[in-house]
Coordinates of C-alpha atoms in Angstrom, one line a residue:
Chain A
M1 CA -3.5 5.0 -52.0
K2 CA -4.7 2.3 -49.5
L3 CA -3.5 2.4 -45.9
L4 CA -3.7 -0.4 -43.3
V5 CA -3.6 0.6 -39.6
A6 CA -3.0 -2.1 -37.0
I7 CA -4.4 -1.5 -33.5
K8 CA -4.3 -3.3 -30.2
R9 CA -6.8 -3.5 -27.3
V10 CA -4.9 -2.7 -24.1
V11 CA -5.6 -1.7 -20.5
D12 CA -6.6 1.9 -20.5
Y13 CA -3.6 4.2 -19.8
N14 CA -5.2 5.7 -16.8
I15 CA -5.5 2.4 -15.0
K16 CA -2.9 1.3 -12.4
V17 CA -2.4 -2.4 -13.1
R18 CA -1.6 -5.0 -10.4
P19 CA -0.4 -8.6 -10.5
K20 CA -2.8 -11.5 -9.9
A21 CA -2.7 -12.7 -6.3
D22 CA -0.6 -15.7 -7.3
G23 CA 1.8 -13.6 -9.3
S24 CA 1.2 -15.6 -12.4
D25 CA 0.1 -12.7 -14.7
V26 CA -1.3 -9.2 -14.7
D27 CA -4.8 -8.9 -13.3
I28 CA -6.9 -7.3 -16.1
A29 CA -10.1 -9.2 -15.5
T30 CA -12.3 -6.2 -14.6
V31 CA -10.3 -3.1 -15.7
K32 CA -11.2 -0.7 -18.4
M33 CA -9.7 -1.4 -21.8
S34 CA -9.0 1.0 -24.7
I35 CA -7.2 1.4 -27.9
N36 CA -3.4 1.5 -27.5
P37 CA -2.6 5.2 -27.5
F38 CA 0.3 4.9 -29.9
D39 CA -2.0 3.0 -32.3
E40 CA -4.6 5.8 -32.0
V41 CA -1.9 8.2 -33.3
A42 CA -1.4 5.8 -36.3
V43 CA -5.2 5.9 -37.0
E44 CA -5.1 9.7 -36.8
E45 CA -2.2 10.0 -39.2
A46 CA -4.0 7.7 -41.7
L47 CA -7.1 9.9 -41.5
R48 CA -5.0 13.1 -42.0
L49 CA -3.4 11.5 -45.1
R50 CA -6.9 10.8 -46.5
E51 CA -8.0 14.3 -45.7
A52 CA -5.0 15.6 -47.5
G53 CA -6.1 13.7 -50.6
I54 CA -3.2 11.2 -50.4
A55 CA -4.9 8.2 -49.0
T56 CA -8.1 6.9 -50.5
E57 CA -9.0 4.0 -48.3
I58 CA -8.1 3.1 -44.7
V59 CA -8.5 -0.4 -43.2
A60 CA -8.1 -1.0 -39.5
V61 CA -7.1 -4.4 -38.3
A62 CA -6.8 -5.8 -34.8
V63 CA -5.5 -9.2 -33.6
G64 CA -7.2 -10.4 -30.4
T65 CA -10.3 -11.8 -28.8
A66 CA -13.9 -10.9 -29.9
Q67 CA -13.7 -8.1 -27.4
S68 CA -11.2 -6.3 -29.7
Q69 CA -14.2 -5.3 -31.7
D70 CA -14.6 -2.3 -29.4
V71 CA -11.2 -0.8 -30.4
L72 CA -12.1 -1.4 -34.1
R73 CA -15.4 0.4 -33.4
H74 CA -13.3 3.2 -31.9
A75 CA -11.3 3.4 -35.2
L76 CA -14.5 3.3 -37.3
A77 CA -15.9 6.2 -35.2
M78 CA -12.7 8.1 -35.8
G79 CA -13.3 7.6 -39.5
V80 CA -11.6 4.5 -40.9
D81 CA -13.4 2.9 -43.9
R82 CA -13.3 -0.8 -42.9
A83 CA -12.4 -3.0 -40.0
I84 CA -11.0 -6.5 -39.8
L85 CA -10.7 -8.6 -36.6
V86 CA -8.2 -11.4 -36.6
E87 CA -9.9 -13.4 -33.9
T88 CA -7.8 -15.5 -31.5
D89 CA -8.3 -16.4 -27.8
A90 CA -4.6 -16.9 -27.2
V91 CA -2.4 -14.0 -26.2
T92 CA -0.2 -13.5 -29.3
E93 CA 3.4 -12.4 -28.8
P94 CA 4.8 -9.8 -31.2
L95 CA 6.2 -12.4 -33.6
A96 CA 2.9 -14.2 -33.9
T97 CA 1.0 -10.9 -34.2
A98 CA 3.4 -9.8 -37.0
K99 CA 2.8 -13.1 -38.8
L100 CA -1.0 -12.7 -38.6
L101 CA -0.7 -9.1 -39.7
K102 CA 1.5 -10.2 -42.6
A103 CA -1.3 -12.5 -43.8
V104 CA -3.8 -9.5 -43.7
V105 CA -1.3 -7.2 -45.5
Q106 CA -0.8 -9.8 -48.3
R107 CA -4.6 -10.0 -48.7
E108 CA -5.3 -6.3 -48.6
Q109 CA -2.1 -5.1 -50.4
P110 CA -1.9 -1.6 -48.7
Q111 CA 0.9 0.8 -49.9
L112 CA 1.6 1.8 -46.3
T113 CA 1.0 0.0 -43.0
L114 CA 0.9 2.1 -39.8
I115 CA 1.1 0.8 -36.3
G116 CA 2.0 2.3 -32.9
K117 CA 5.7 2.1 -32.0
Q118 CA 4.8 0.1 -28.9
A119 CA 1.8 -1.2 -26.9
I120 CA 1.5 0.2 -23.4
D121 CA 1.0 -3.3 -21.9
D122 CA 4.1 -5.3 -22.8
D123 CA 6.1 -2.2 -23.9
A124 CA 7.9 -4.5 -26.4
A125 CA 8.1 -2.1 -29.4
E126 CA 8.7 -5.0 -31.8
T127 CA 5.6 -5.8 -33.9
G128 CA 6.2 -3.1 -36.6
Q129 CA 9.8 -4.0 -37.2
M130 CA 8.9 -7.7 -37.3
L131 CA 6.1 -7.1 -39.8
A132 CA 8.5 -5.1 -42.0
A133 CA 11.0 -7.9 -41.9
L134 CA 8.5 -10.6 -42.8
L135 CA 7.2 -8.5 -45.7
N136 CA 10.8 -7.7 -46.7
V137 CA 9.9 -3.9 -46.9
G138 CA 11.5 -0.8 -45.4
Q139 CA 10.6 0.3 -41.8
G140 CA 10.2 3.8 -40.5
T141 CA 10.1 3.4 -36.8
F142 CA 9.4 5.9 -34.0
A143 CA 8.0 8.3 -36.7
S144 CA 7.3 11.9 -35.7
K145 CA 6.7 13.2 -39.3
L146 CA 5.7 11.6 -42.6
E147 CA 6.0 13.0 -46.1
L148 CA 4.3 10.8 -48.6
T149 CA 4.6 10.8 -52.4
A150 CA 3.2 8.3 -54.9
D151 CA 6.0 5.8 -54.5
R152 CA 8.1 6.8 -51.4
V153 CA 7.7 8.0 -47.9
V154 CA 10.1 10.2 -46.1
V155 CA 10.1 9.5 -42.3
T156 CA 11.4 11.7 -39.6
R157 CA 12.4 9.3 -36.8
E158 CA 12.9 10.1 -33.1
I159 CA 16.4 8.7 -32.2
S160 CA 18.6 9.0 -29.1
G161 CA 19.7 12.6 -28.9
G162 CA 17.9 13.9 -32.0
Q163 CA 16.1 13.0 -35.3
E164 CA 16.9 11.1 -38.4
K165 CA 15.3 11.2 -41.8
V166 CA 15.0 8.1 -44.0
S167 CA 13.4 7.6 -47.4
L168 CA 11.6 4.3 -48.0
P169 CA 10.1 3.0 -51.2
L170 CA 6.4 1.9 -50.9
P171 CA 5.1 -0.4 -49.7
A172 CA 6.6 0.2 -46.2
V173 CA 5.8 -0.1 -42.5
I174 CA 5.6 2.9 -40.2
T175 CA 5.6 2.8 -36.4
T176 CA 4.2 6.0 -34.9
D177 CA 5.5 8.0 -32.0
L178 CA 3.3 10.2 -29.8
R179 CA 4.8 13.4 -31.4
L180 CA 3.4 12.6 -34.8
N181 CA 0.0 14.1 -34.1
E182 CA -2.8 14.6 -31.5
P183 CA -5.7 12.1 -32.2
R184 CA -9.1 13.7 -32.7
Y185 CA -11.8 13.4 -30.1
V186 CA -14.5 10.8 -31.0
K187 CA -18.0 12.3 -30.9
L188 CA -20.8 10.3 -29.4
P189 CA -22.9 10.2 -32.6
N190 CA -20.0 8.8 -34.5
L191 CA -19.5 6.2 -31.8
M192 CA -23.2 5.2 -32.1
Q193 CA -23.0 5.0 -35.9
A194 CA -19.8 2.9 -35.7
K195 CA -21.7 0.4 -33.6
K196 CA -23.8 -0.5 -36.7
K197 CA -20.9 -0.8 -39.1
P198 CA -19.9 -4.3 -40.1
I199 CA -16.6 -5.8 -38.9
E200 CA -15.1 -8.6 -41.0
T201 CA -13.8 -11.4 -38.8
L202 CA -11.0 -13.8 -39.7
K203 CA -10.2 -16.8 -37.5
S204 CA -6.5 -16.7 -36.7
S205 CA -6.4 -20.5 -37.1
D206 CA -7.5 -20.2 -40.7
L207 CA -4.5 -18.0 -41.6
G208 CA -1.9 -20.9 -41.5
V209 CA 0.4 -19.1 -39.0
D210 CA 2.5 -20.6 -36.2
Q211 CA 1.3 -18.8 -33.1
A212 CA 3.0 -20.9 -30.5
P213 CA 4.4 -18.7 -27.8
R214 CA 8.2 -18.6 -27.6
L215 CA 8.4 -17.0 -24.2
K216 CA 7.1 -18.4 -20.9
L217 CA 5.8 -16.0 -18.4
L218 CA 7.0 -17.2 -15.0
R219 CA 6.0 -14.3 -12.8
V220 CA 4.6 -10.8 -12.6
A221 CA 5.5 -8.7 -9.6
E222 CA 5.5 -5.1 -8.5
P223 CA 8.9 -3.5 -8.4
P224 CA 10.5 -3.2 -5.0
A225 CA 8.9 -0.2 -3.2
R226 CA 11.0 2.8 -2.5
A227 CA 11.6 3.6 1.1
P228 CA 9.3 6.5 2.1
G229 CA 10.8 9.9 1.6
I230 CA 10.7 12.9 3.8
K231 CA 9.8 16.6 3.4
V232 CA 12.4 19.1 4.1
S233 CA 11.6 22.7 5.1
S234 CA 14.4 24.7 3.5
V235 CA 17.1 24.7 0.9
S236 CA 19.8 24.4 3.6
E237 CA 18.2 21.4 5.1
L238 CA 17.9 19.8 1.7
L239 CA 21.6 20.4 1.0
Q240 CA 22.6 19.0 4.4
K241 CA 20.6 15.9 3.7
L242 CA 22.0 15.4 0.2
R243 CA 25.6 15.9 1.6
D244 CA 25.5 14.0 4.9
E245 CA 22.6 11.5 4.5
A246 CA 22.4 10.6 0.8
K247 CA 26.0 11.4 0.1
V248 CA 25.3 12.5 -3.4
L249 CA 26.9 15.9 -3.1
P250 CA 30.5 16.6 -1.9
Chain B
M1 CA 28.0 -20.5 -25.5
T2 CA 29.1 -17.4 -27.4
I3 CA 27.3 -14.1 -27.3
L4 CA 27.3 -11.5 -30.1
I5 CA 26.7 -7.9 -29.2
V6 CA 25.8 -5.5 -31.9
A7 CA 27.7 -2.3 -31.0
E8 CA 26.4 1.2 -31.4
H9 CA 28.9 3.9 -32.1
D10 CA 29.4 7.3 -33.8
H11 CA 32.4 6.1 -35.8
H12 CA 34.6 7.6 -33.1
E13 CA 33.7 5.8 -29.9
L14 CA 31.4 3.2 -28.5
K15 CA 28.1 4.3 -27.0
P16 CA 28.2 3.8 -23.2
A17 CA 25.0 1.8 -23.6
T18 CA 26.9 -0.8 -25.6
R19 CA 29.4 -1.1 -22.7
S20 CA 26.4 -1.8 -20.4
A21 CA 25.3 -4.6 -22.8
V22 CA 28.8 -6.1 -22.4
T23 CA 28.3 -6.1 -18.6
A24 CA 25.0 -7.9 -19.0
A25 CA 26.6 -10.4 -21.4
T26 CA 29.4 -11.0 -18.8
A27 CA 26.7 -12.0 -16.3
L28 CA 25.3 -14.5 -18.8
G29 CA 28.8 -16.1 -19.2
G30 CA 30.7 -17.4 -22.2
D31 CA 32.7 -15.8 -25.0
I32 CA 31.6 -12.2 -25.9
H33 CA 32.0 -11.0 -29.5
L34 CA 31.4 -7.4 -30.4
L35 CA 30.1 -6.6 -33.9
I36 CA 31.2 -3.3 -35.3
T37 CA 29.4 -2.2 -38.5
G38 CA 29.8 1.1 -40.3
H39 CA 32.0 2.8 -42.8
G40 CA 35.6 3.7 -41.7
V41 CA 35.3 1.9 -38.4
D42 CA 39.0 1.1 -37.7
K43 CA 39.3 3.5 -34.7
V44 CA 36.1 2.2 -33.1
A45 CA 37.2 -1.4 -33.7
Q46 CA 40.5 -0.7 -31.9
A47 CA 38.6 0.9 -29.0
A48 CA 36.1 -2.0 -28.9
A49 CA 39.0 -4.5 -28.6
K50 CA 40.0 -2.9 -25.3
V51 CA 36.6 -3.3 -23.6
Q52 CA 36.9 -5.6 -20.6
G53 CA 35.1 -8.9 -21.2
V54 CA 35.1 -8.8 -25.0
T55 CA 37.0 -11.7 -26.5
R56 CA 36.7 -10.9 -30.2
V57 CA 35.8 -7.9 -32.3
R58 CA 34.2 -8.6 -35.7
V59 CA 34.2 -5.8 -38.2
V60 CA 32.1 -5.3 -41.3
D61 CA 32.9 -2.1 -43.2
D62 CA 30.6 -0.9 -45.9
L63 CA 28.9 2.4 -46.8
A64 CA 25.6 0.5 -46.6
Y65 CA 26.1 0.3 -42.8
A66 CA 27.2 3.9 -42.2
H67 CA 23.9 5.0 -40.8
G68 CA 22.8 1.8 -39.1
L69 CA 19.8 1.2 -41.4
P70 CA 18.1 -2.0 -40.1
E71 CA 17.1 -3.1 -43.7
N72 CA 20.8 -3.4 -44.5
L73 CA 22.1 -4.7 -41.1
A74 CA 19.4 -7.4 -40.6
P75 CA 20.6 -9.7 -43.4
L76 CA 24.1 -9.5 -42.1
L77 CA 23.0 -10.5 -38.6
V78 CA 20.8 -13.3 -40.0
R79 CA 23.9 -14.6 -41.8
I80 CA 26.2 -14.7 -38.7
A81 CA 23.6 -15.3 -35.9
P82 CA 23.7 -19.1 -36.3
D83 CA 27.3 -19.0 -34.9
Y84 CA 25.9 -17.7 -31.6
T85 CA 23.6 -18.7 -28.8
T86 CA 22.7 -15.1 -28.1
V87 CA 22.5 -11.9 -30.0
M88 CA 22.3 -8.7 -27.9
A89 CA 22.2 -5.0 -28.2
A90 CA 21.4 -2.0 -26.0
A91 CA 17.7 -1.2 -25.8
D92 CA 18.0 2.3 -27.3
S93 CA 16.7 3.6 -30.6
F94 CA 19.4 1.7 -32.6
G95 CA 18.9 -1.7 -30.9
K96 CA 15.1 -1.4 -30.7
N97 CA 15.0 -0.6 -34.4
L98 CA 17.3 -3.5 -35.5
L99 CA 16.9 -6.5 -33.3
P100 CA 13.2 -7.2 -33.8
R101 CA 13.8 -7.2 -37.5
V102 CA 16.6 -9.7 -37.1
A103 CA 14.5 -11.9 -34.7
A104 CA 11.6 -12.1 -37.1
L105 CA 13.9 -13.2 -39.9
L106 CA 15.4 -15.8 -37.6
D107 CA 11.9 -16.8 -36.5
V108 CA 12.6 -16.2 -32.8
A109 CA 11.2 -13.9 -30.1
V110 CA 13.0 -10.9 -28.7
V111 CA 13.3 -10.4 -24.9
S112 CA 13.3 -6.7 -25.0
E113 CA 14.7 -4.2 -22.5
I114 CA 15.9 -6.7 -19.9
T115 CA 16.7 -5.2 -16.5
Q116 CA 17.9 -8.3 -14.7
I117 CA 19.4 -11.7 -15.6
V118 CA 18.0 -14.6 -13.5
D119 CA 19.8 -17.4 -15.5
Q120 CA 20.9 -18.1 -19.0
N121 CA 17.3 -18.4 -20.3
T122 CA 15.4 -16.3 -17.7
F123 CA 15.1 -12.5 -17.6
V124 CA 13.3 -9.7 -15.9
R125 CA 11.8 -7.0 -18.0
P126 CA 9.5 -4.1 -17.1
I127 CA 6.0 -4.0 -18.5
Y128 CA 3.2 -1.4 -18.1
A129 CA 5.6 1.5 -18.1
G130 CA 7.6 0.0 -15.3
N131 CA 4.7 -0.5 -13.0
L132 CA 5.2 -4.2 -13.1
N133 CA 8.1 -6.5 -13.7
A134 CA 7.7 -9.7 -15.7
T135 CA 10.0 -12.7 -15.4
V136 CA 10.1 -14.5 -18.7
Q137 CA 11.9 -17.6 -20.0
T138 CA 12.9 -18.1 -23.6
T139 CA 12.6 -21.3 -25.5
D140 CA 14.2 -20.3 -28.7
A141 CA 17.5 -21.8 -30.1
I142 CA 19.0 -18.3 -30.6
K143 CA 18.2 -15.8 -27.9
V144 CA 17.7 -12.2 -29.0
L145 CA 17.9 -9.7 -26.2
T146 CA 17.9 -6.0 -25.8
V147 CA 19.4 -4.6 -22.6
R148 CA 18.2 -1.5 -20.6
A149 CA 21.5 0.3 -20.2
T150 CA 20.7 2.0 -16.9
S151 CA 20.3 -1.4 -15.2
F152 CA 23.9 -2.5 -15.9
P153 CA 27.1 -0.5 -15.4
A154 CA 29.2 0.3 -18.4
A155 CA 32.1 -2.2 -18.9
P156 CA 35.4 -0.4 -18.5
D157 CA 38.6 -0.8 -20.7
G158 CA 41.1 -3.4 -19.7
G159 CA 40.7 -6.2 -22.3
V160 CA 42.7 -7.3 -25.4
A161 CA 40.5 -8.8 -28.0
A162 CA 41.4 -10.1 -31.5
I163 CA 39.9 -8.3 -34.4
D164 CA 38.7 -10.0 -37.6
T165 CA 36.7 -8.7 -40.6
L166 CA 33.6 -10.3 -42.2
P167 CA 32.2 -9.8 -45.7
T168 CA 29.3 -7.4 -46.2
T169 CA 25.8 -8.2 -47.3
G170 CA 25.6 -4.9 -49.0
D171 CA 22.6 -2.5 -49.6
A172 CA 19.2 -4.2 -49.5
G173 CA 17.7 -1.4 -51.5
L174 CA 14.8 -1.0 -49.0
S175 CA 15.7 2.3 -47.4
A176 CA 17.9 5.3 -47.9
W177 CA 19.4 7.6 -45.2
L178 CA 18.8 11.3 -45.7
S179 CA 20.0 13.1 -42.6
T180 CA 20.7 12.9 -38.9
E181 CA 20.3 15.9 -36.6
I182 CA 21.8 15.4 -33.2
Q183 CA 21.2 18.4 -30.9
P184 CA 24.6 19.8 -30.0
T185 CA 25.1 19.9 -26.3
D186 CA 28.1 20.7 -24.1
R187 CA 26.5 18.8 -21.2
V188 CA 26.8 15.2 -20.3
E189 CA 24.6 12.7 -22.1
L190 CA 21.1 12.4 -20.5
S191 CA 20.9 8.6 -20.4
T192 CA 24.2 8.1 -18.6
A193 CA 24.5 11.3 -16.5
R194 CA 25.3 10.9 -12.8
V195 CA 23.0 13.9 -12.0
V196 CA 19.9 15.0 -13.9
V197 CA 18.0 18.2 -13.3
S198 CA 14.5 18.0 -14.8
G199 CA 11.8 20.6 -15.3
G200 CA 8.1 20.4 -15.8
R201 CA 5.5 22.7 -17.3
A202 CA 5.6 24.9 -14.1
L203 CA 8.7 26.5 -15.5
G204 CA 6.3 28.5 -17.7
S205 CA 8.4 29.2 -20.8
A206 CA 11.4 28.0 -22.8
E207 CA 13.3 31.1 -21.6
Q208 CA 12.6 30.5 -17.9
F209 CA 13.3 26.8 -18.4
Q210 CA 16.9 27.7 -19.5
Q211 CA 17.3 30.7 -17.1
V212 CA 16.3 28.7 -14.0
L213 CA 17.6 25.2 -14.6
A214 CA 20.7 25.7 -16.8
P215 CA 22.9 27.4 -14.0
L216 CA 22.0 24.7 -11.5
A217 CA 22.7 21.9 -14.0
A218 CA 26.0 23.5 -15.0
K219 CA 27.1 23.7 -11.3
L220 CA 26.2 20.0 -10.7
N221 CA 27.6 18.9 -14.1
A222 CA 24.2 17.5 -14.7
A223 CA 22.2 16.7 -17.8
L224 CA 18.9 18.6 -18.3
G225 CA 15.7 16.6 -18.6
A226 CA 12.1 17.6 -19.1
T227 CA 8.6 16.1 -18.8
R228 CA 6.6 15.3 -21.8
A229 CA 4.3 18.2 -20.9
A230 CA 7.2 20.6 -20.9
V231 CA 8.4 19.2 -24.2
D232 CA 4.9 19.4 -25.7
A233 CA 4.6 23.0 -24.5
G234 CA 7.8 23.8 -26.4
Y235 CA 9.9 24.6 -23.3
A236 CA 12.5 21.9 -24.0
P237 CA 13.6 19.9 -27.0
N238 CA 12.3 16.3 -27.3
E239 CA 15.8 14.9 -26.8
W240 CA 15.5 16.0 -23.2
Q241 CA 12.3 14.1 -22.5
V242 CA 12.5 11.7 -19.6
G243 CA 9.8 9.1 -19.4
Q244 CA 8.1 6.0 -20.9
T245 CA 8.2 7.6 -24.4
G246 CA 11.4 9.4 -23.9
T247 CA 14.7 8.5 -22.2
V248 CA 14.9 6.2 -19.2
V249 CA 17.4 7.5 -16.7
A250 CA 18.7 6.2 -13.4
P251 CA 21.3 8.7 -12.1
D252 CA 22.7 9.0 -8.6
L253 CA 20.7 12.2 -8.1
Y254 CA 17.5 13.3 -9.9
I255 CA 16.2 16.7 -9.2
A256 CA 12.6 17.2 -10.4
V257 CA 11.7 20.9 -10.5
G258 CA 8.0 21.8 -11.0
V259 CA 7.3 18.2 -12.0
S260 CA 3.9 16.8 -11.1
G261 CA 4.8 13.2 -11.3
A262 CA 2.7 11.7 -14.1
V263 CA 3.0 7.9 -14.5
Q264 CA 4.6 8.5 -17.9
H265 CA 7.4 10.6 -16.3
L266 CA 7.9 8.3 -13.3
A267 CA 8.4 5.4 -15.7
G268 CA 11.6 7.1 -16.9
M269 CA 13.2 8.1 -13.6
K270 CA 11.9 6.2 -10.7
D271 CA 15.0 3.9 -10.5
S272 CA 17.2 6.9 -9.7
R273 CA 19.2 6.4 -6.6
V274 CA 18.1 9.7 -4.9
I275 CA 15.1 11.7 -6.0
V276 CA 14.6 15.3 -5.0
A277 CA 11.3 17.0 -5.8
I278 CA 10.7 20.8 -5.6
N279 CA 7.1 21.8 -6.2
H280 CA 4.8 24.4 -4.7
D281 CA 1.9 21.9 -4.8
P282 CA 2.1 19.7 -1.6
D283 CA -0.2 17.1 -3.2
A284 CA 1.9 16.6 -6.4
P285 CA 2.3 12.8 -6.9
I286 CA 6.1 13.2 -7.4
F287 CA 6.4 13.6 -3.6
Q288 CA 5.4 10.0 -3.1
W289 CA 8.5 9.0 -5.0
A290 CA 10.9 11.7 -3.8
D291 CA 13.5 10.8 -1.1
Y292 CA 13.5 14.6 -0.3
G293 CA 10.6 16.8 -1.0
L294 CA 10.6 20.6 -0.7
V295 CA 7.2 22.4 -1.0
A296 CA 8.2 25.8 -2.2
D297 CA 8.3 28.3 -5.1
L298 CA 10.6 26.7 -7.6
F299 CA 12.0 30.0 -9.0
E300 CA 13.4 31.2 -5.6
T301 CA 14.3 27.7 -4.5
V302 CA 16.4 26.7 -7.5
K303 CA 18.3 30.1 -7.3
E304 CA 19.0 29.6 -3.6
L305 CA 20.1 26.0 -4.2
E306 CA 22.5 27.0 -7.0
H307 CA 24.0 29.9 -4.9
N308 CA 24.6 27.5 -1.9
L309 CA 26.3 24.7 -3.8

């Protein structure tokens, strides 16, 4: 069984981002970039399915600038078989990304496509659902467990207040939650070897996809700061403050 | 302009988050229609007709919709969306699962998890785990929005809307529901609780998590929350997780017990009105966000707090 894993290059999760001085966008010019953590979980799950003898080939795909090669190399170092970069200099919104991924899925014909449930930059949580819609296949979103057979996948989904299980015929699209697994550590020799592996590059403009943005970013700003808090020295002082000052207790 | 809100319900009552979406729609202006889908939804439709601000309730009753499968609901939404300028839902697991699928089929963008309405086409939404706010403007003919429930109060009862029924689009054959497990709880729902008591890994074990926090939560009529670290350590079920990857809360009072204050956790609770932090480590980042911080042993402190309430 062939699997496709879609990954995104995002600001590293340890970095505290700031707006540009003019508030026009996020300032990411000099910050460390990494694979989106939710997508790393998707890569790990694909690798485990191959190790369990269910998957036979894993293809990683990223949509982004030439620099997105580095997250594809990360996926190669983790153990995926092949990597494809859909190269574009424009920032693609989830809808355009889903359309570009659809073109790759139609070319590669995987039985299952895995992608993180959201990217930690725009926090949109849309691309997987949009891809499933465009392919007219079932979607298993916010997945915390997968059980795969030859023609179906049973997905345990994280929902408000609990879990839900759905069964989807293959092909299908899965979006991965952090609880699905713990991604493996990438060893340095693997990273060095991955540097030599070829990455196939497709120009996004050759895929015949409308990538025009639908949303206009007007402003990026930090949320209003909270008033500085105080330290109290005892439970009785805390209770007095909560009652008399904050008025959140009777 | 007419707005369609896709309602979420348990076949008995509307989810409070849907009522928050109604409040957001009221701020947009125009007629507000509530779409009730499911199987045997008469009671919910009657309740929906009473929500203040709703002008019409549209009902589609089919077994195919009983479990909210997006593969079955998306074709229905695509059929009726052209009658509307805006299609909305709450940004919880139901709305986030469904609306992007609908938007892709309509060939429009989603403005997801909006926290503020600037004007009819302009919205504020958090990015980077809530560390930044983006103001975005849509250019699509049909706007598809999901609404962060904690940013808008729930619409109360007080309306009288007409109810009509629409034909079903049936089962798309792309998915099958197997089971739903909602953790039974006698406490208030986490996402809408007025008070939340949250614990971190410092609680040490699942038993201590319960023994220490449950009596305090009971006395405050609070929901219990947990950090991702506490959930991963098995001290608390995943449903209690507060944070970027869990539930986003904004109660009147948030009491963080033995919580370090990881960015992931802060993203889920920093909009709370009053934050209290109890931690023995004076350098814990949570103190930068707390209105009232108490550096002390949490086991003794929580017990004393509970006794003195």
